[in-house]
Tab-separated table of C-alpha atoms in Angstrom:
chain	number	residue	atom	x	y	z
A	1268	MET	CA	148.889	31.504	129.536
A	1269	THR	CA	150.131	31.994	125.957
A	1270	PHE	CA	148.872	35.574	125.952
A	1271	ILE	CA	150.903	36.357	129.098
A	1272	LYS	CA	154.012	34.803	127.530
A	1273	TYR	CA	153.420	36.873	124.398
A	1274	LEU	CA	153.123	40.070	126.443
A	1275	LEU	CA	156.278	39.237	128.398
A	1276	ILE	CA	158.252	38.579	125.213
A	1277	LEU	CA	156.870	41.743	123.585
A	1278	SER	CA	157.692	43.961	126.576
A	1279	THR	CA	161.209	42.501	126.812
A	1280	THR	CA	161.737	43.105	123.095
A	1281	LEU	CA	160.430	46.664	123.363
A	1282	ALA	CA	162.687	47.411	126.316
A	1283	THR	CA	165.701	46.058	124.444
A	1284	LEU	CA	164.902	47.925	121.250
A	1285	ALA	CA	164.166	51.162	123.066
A	1286	CYS	CA	167.869	51.420	123.790
A	1287	SER	CA	168.741	51.380	120.098
A	1288	SER	CA	168.093	54.081	117.553
A	1289	MET	CA	166.622	54.073	114.096
A	1290	GLY	CA	168.780	54.946	111.108
A	1291	GLY	CA	171.983	55.125	113.146
A	1292	SER	CA	171.412	58.564	114.665
A	1293	SER	CA	171.457	59.246	118.382
A	1294	MET	CA	168.259	58.598	120.302
A	1295	GLY	CA	167.796	62.135	121.598
A	1296	SER	CA	168.109	63.975	118.293
A	1297	ASP	CA	165.619	64.431	115.510
A	1298	SER	CA	166.645	63.721	111.944
A	1299	THR	CA	165.414	64.180	108.437
A	1300	VAL	CA	164.543	60.879	106.792
A	1301	THR	CA	167.836	59.260	105.867
A	1302	GLU	CA	168.695	56.636	103.287
A	1303	ALA	CA	169.030	54.086	106.099
A	1304	THR	CA	165.545	54.914	107.382
A	1305	ALA	CA	164.068	54.773	103.894
A	1306	LYS	CA	165.733	51.376	103.399
A	1307	GLN	CA	164.440	50.153	106.773
A	1308	LEU	CA	160.874	51.121	105.857
A	1309	SER	CA	161.549	49.849	102.313
A	1310	GLY	CA	158.735	51.799	100.693
A	1311	ASP	CA	156.210	50.290	103.081
A	1312	VAL	CA	155.088	53.695	104.352
A	1313	PRO	CA	155.715	56.610	101.982
A	1314	LEU	CA	157.039	59.743	103.700
A	1315	PRO	CA	156.947	63.229	102.162
A	1316	PRO	CA	160.287	64.867	101.296
A	1317	GLY	CA	161.686	66.848	104.215
A	1318	THR	CA	159.955	64.713	106.836
A	1319	VAL	CA	161.725	64.884	110.197
A	1320	ILE	CA	161.622	61.810	112.420
A	1321	LYS	CA	161.394	62.631	116.119
A	1322	GLN	CA	163.801	59.917	117.227
A	1323	GLN	CA	163.027	60.100	120.950
A	1324	ASP	CA	159.364	59.243	120.350
A	1325	THR	CA	159.882	56.697	117.542
A	1326	LEU	CA	160.219	52.943	117.838
A	1327	VAL	CA	160.474	50.625	114.834
A	1328	MET	CA	160.897	46.857	115.082
A	1329	GLY	CA	161.744	44.945	111.942
A	1330	THR	CA	162.237	46.123	108.367
A	1331	GLY	CA	160.542	46.183	105.011
A	1332	ASN	CA	156.966	44.961	104.864
A	1333	THR	CA	157.096	43.369	108.311
A	1334	TRP	CA	158.046	46.262	110.588
A	1335	THR	CA	155.789	47.320	113.432
A	1336	GLY	CA	155.975	50.264	115.783
A	1337	ARG	CA	155.410	53.999	115.812
A	1338	LEU	CA	156.899	56.833	113.802
A	1339	ASN	CA	156.621	60.317	115.293
A	1340	LEU	CA	157.060	62.763	112.422
A	1341	ALA	CA	157.233	66.504	111.848
A	1342	ILE	CA	156.041	67.417	108.359
A	1343	SER	CA	155.815	70.936	106.966
A	1344	GLY	CA	152.963	72.051	104.722
A	1345	GLU	CA	149.243	72.623	104.855
A	1346	PRO	CA	147.298	70.045	106.893
A	1347	GLN	CA	145.050	69.173	103.923
A	1348	ALA	CA	148.111	68.518	101.722
A	1349	VAL	CA	149.697	66.213	104.328
A	1350	PHE	CA	146.390	64.377	104.790
A	1351	THR	CA	146.068	63.966	101.011
A	1352	TYR	CA	149.676	62.760	100.734
A	1353	PHE	CA	149.029	59.843	103.087
A	1354	ARG	CA	145.470	59.152	101.853
A	1355	ASP	CA	146.661	58.906	98.240
A	1356	GLY	CA	150.213	57.591	98.833
A	1357	MET	CA	149.617	54.656	101.156
A	1358	PRO	CA	147.513	52.677	98.620
A	1359	GLY	CA	150.447	52.965	96.202
A	1360	ALA	CA	152.529	51.073	98.801
A	1361	GLY	CA	149.923	48.292	99.045
A	1362	TRP	CA	147.786	49.647	101.907
A	1363	THR	CA	143.976	49.673	101.709
A	1364	LEU	CA	142.190	52.685	103.185
A	1365	THR	CA	139.495	51.525	105.620
A	1366	SER	CA	138.490	54.830	107.215
A	1367	SER	CA	139.402	58.499	107.200
A	1368	SER	CA	138.454	61.648	109.013
A	1369	PHE	CA	139.840	65.110	108.251
A	1370	SER	CA	139.458	67.650	111.052
A	1371	LYS	CA	141.599	69.433	113.634
A	1372	LEU	CA	142.855	65.959	114.607
A	1373	SER	CA	142.782	63.838	111.439
A	1374	LEU	CA	142.934	60.070	111.304
A	1375	LEU	CA	143.478	57.592	108.481
A	1376	THR	CA	143.300	53.820	108.958
A	1377	PHE	CA	144.752	51.310	106.503
A	1378	THR	CA	145.182	47.549	106.309
A	1379	LYS	CA	147.845	45.542	104.514
A	1380	GLY	CA	148.029	41.791	104.879
A	1381	GLU	CA	148.132	40.989	108.581
A	1382	ARG	CA	148.882	44.583	109.672
A	1383	VAL	CA	146.953	47.758	110.424
A	1384	ALA	CA	148.339	51.295	110.072
A	1385	ASN	CA	146.891	54.358	111.776
A	1386	VAL	CA	148.034	57.787	110.623
A	1387	GLN	CA	147.076	60.482	113.103
A	1388	MET	CA	147.895	64.107	112.326
A	1389	GLN	CA	147.334	67.565	113.659
A	1390	SER	CA	148.759	70.952	112.802
A	1391	THR	CA	151.181	72.648	115.168
A	1392	ASN	CA	151.366	76.300	116.161
A	1393	PHE	CA	154.447	76.755	113.983
A	1394	GLY	CA	152.923	75.958	110.594
A	1395	GLY	CA	153.873	72.291	110.551
A	1396	ASN	CA	152.154	69.026	111.287
A	1397	GLU	CA	152.772	66.390	113.917
A	1398	VAL	CA	152.084	62.976	112.428
A	1399	LEU	CA	152.023	59.656	114.271
A	1400	VAL	CA	152.143	56.527	112.122
A	1401	THR	CA	151.438	53.383	114.128
A	1402	VAL	CA	151.740	49.983	112.454
A	1403	ALA	CA	150.736	46.846	114.357
A	1404	PRO	CA	149.575	43.304	113.690
A	1405	ALA	CA	145.869	43.113	112.928
A	1406	ALA	CA	143.755	41.730	115.741
A	1407	LYS	CA	142.505	38.248	115.047
A	1408	PRO	CA	138.978	37.378	116.072
A	1409	VAL	CA	138.821	35.281	119.206
A	1410	ALA	CA	137.018	32.013	118.608
A	1411	SER	CA	133.936	31.784	120.775
A	1412	ARG	CA	133.553	28.807	123.017
A	1413	PRO	CA	130.363	26.763	122.965
């Protein structure tokens, strides 16, 4: 029963927050990372200069080292350079790399305290990269019953 209550509270929170925007810009427009966004993420996830947040597909709940959600980003540059930026930059923000795979669709997985971050990236046809950063609470092992 607690799991159902948790899901109900989470879905209600998500629905409420979906109506708001991150960094004060309108929900339908994309924006370059602003000071407000940088403050909201508070150095928790480093973003390369010139990163554009796709507001319509982004949802962030909380601030600082406790936020969860998904960032949908457009980042210019070579795919290998973007991959390296996250692979080398996230540990500087306290994240521990647990797995990585560089290919057409690259994936990095990190842990930090009670959270997990997945960074998924792929190059676009226009010389940029689409990057999804998803941060969520780490799954806790379910105690087995005798």
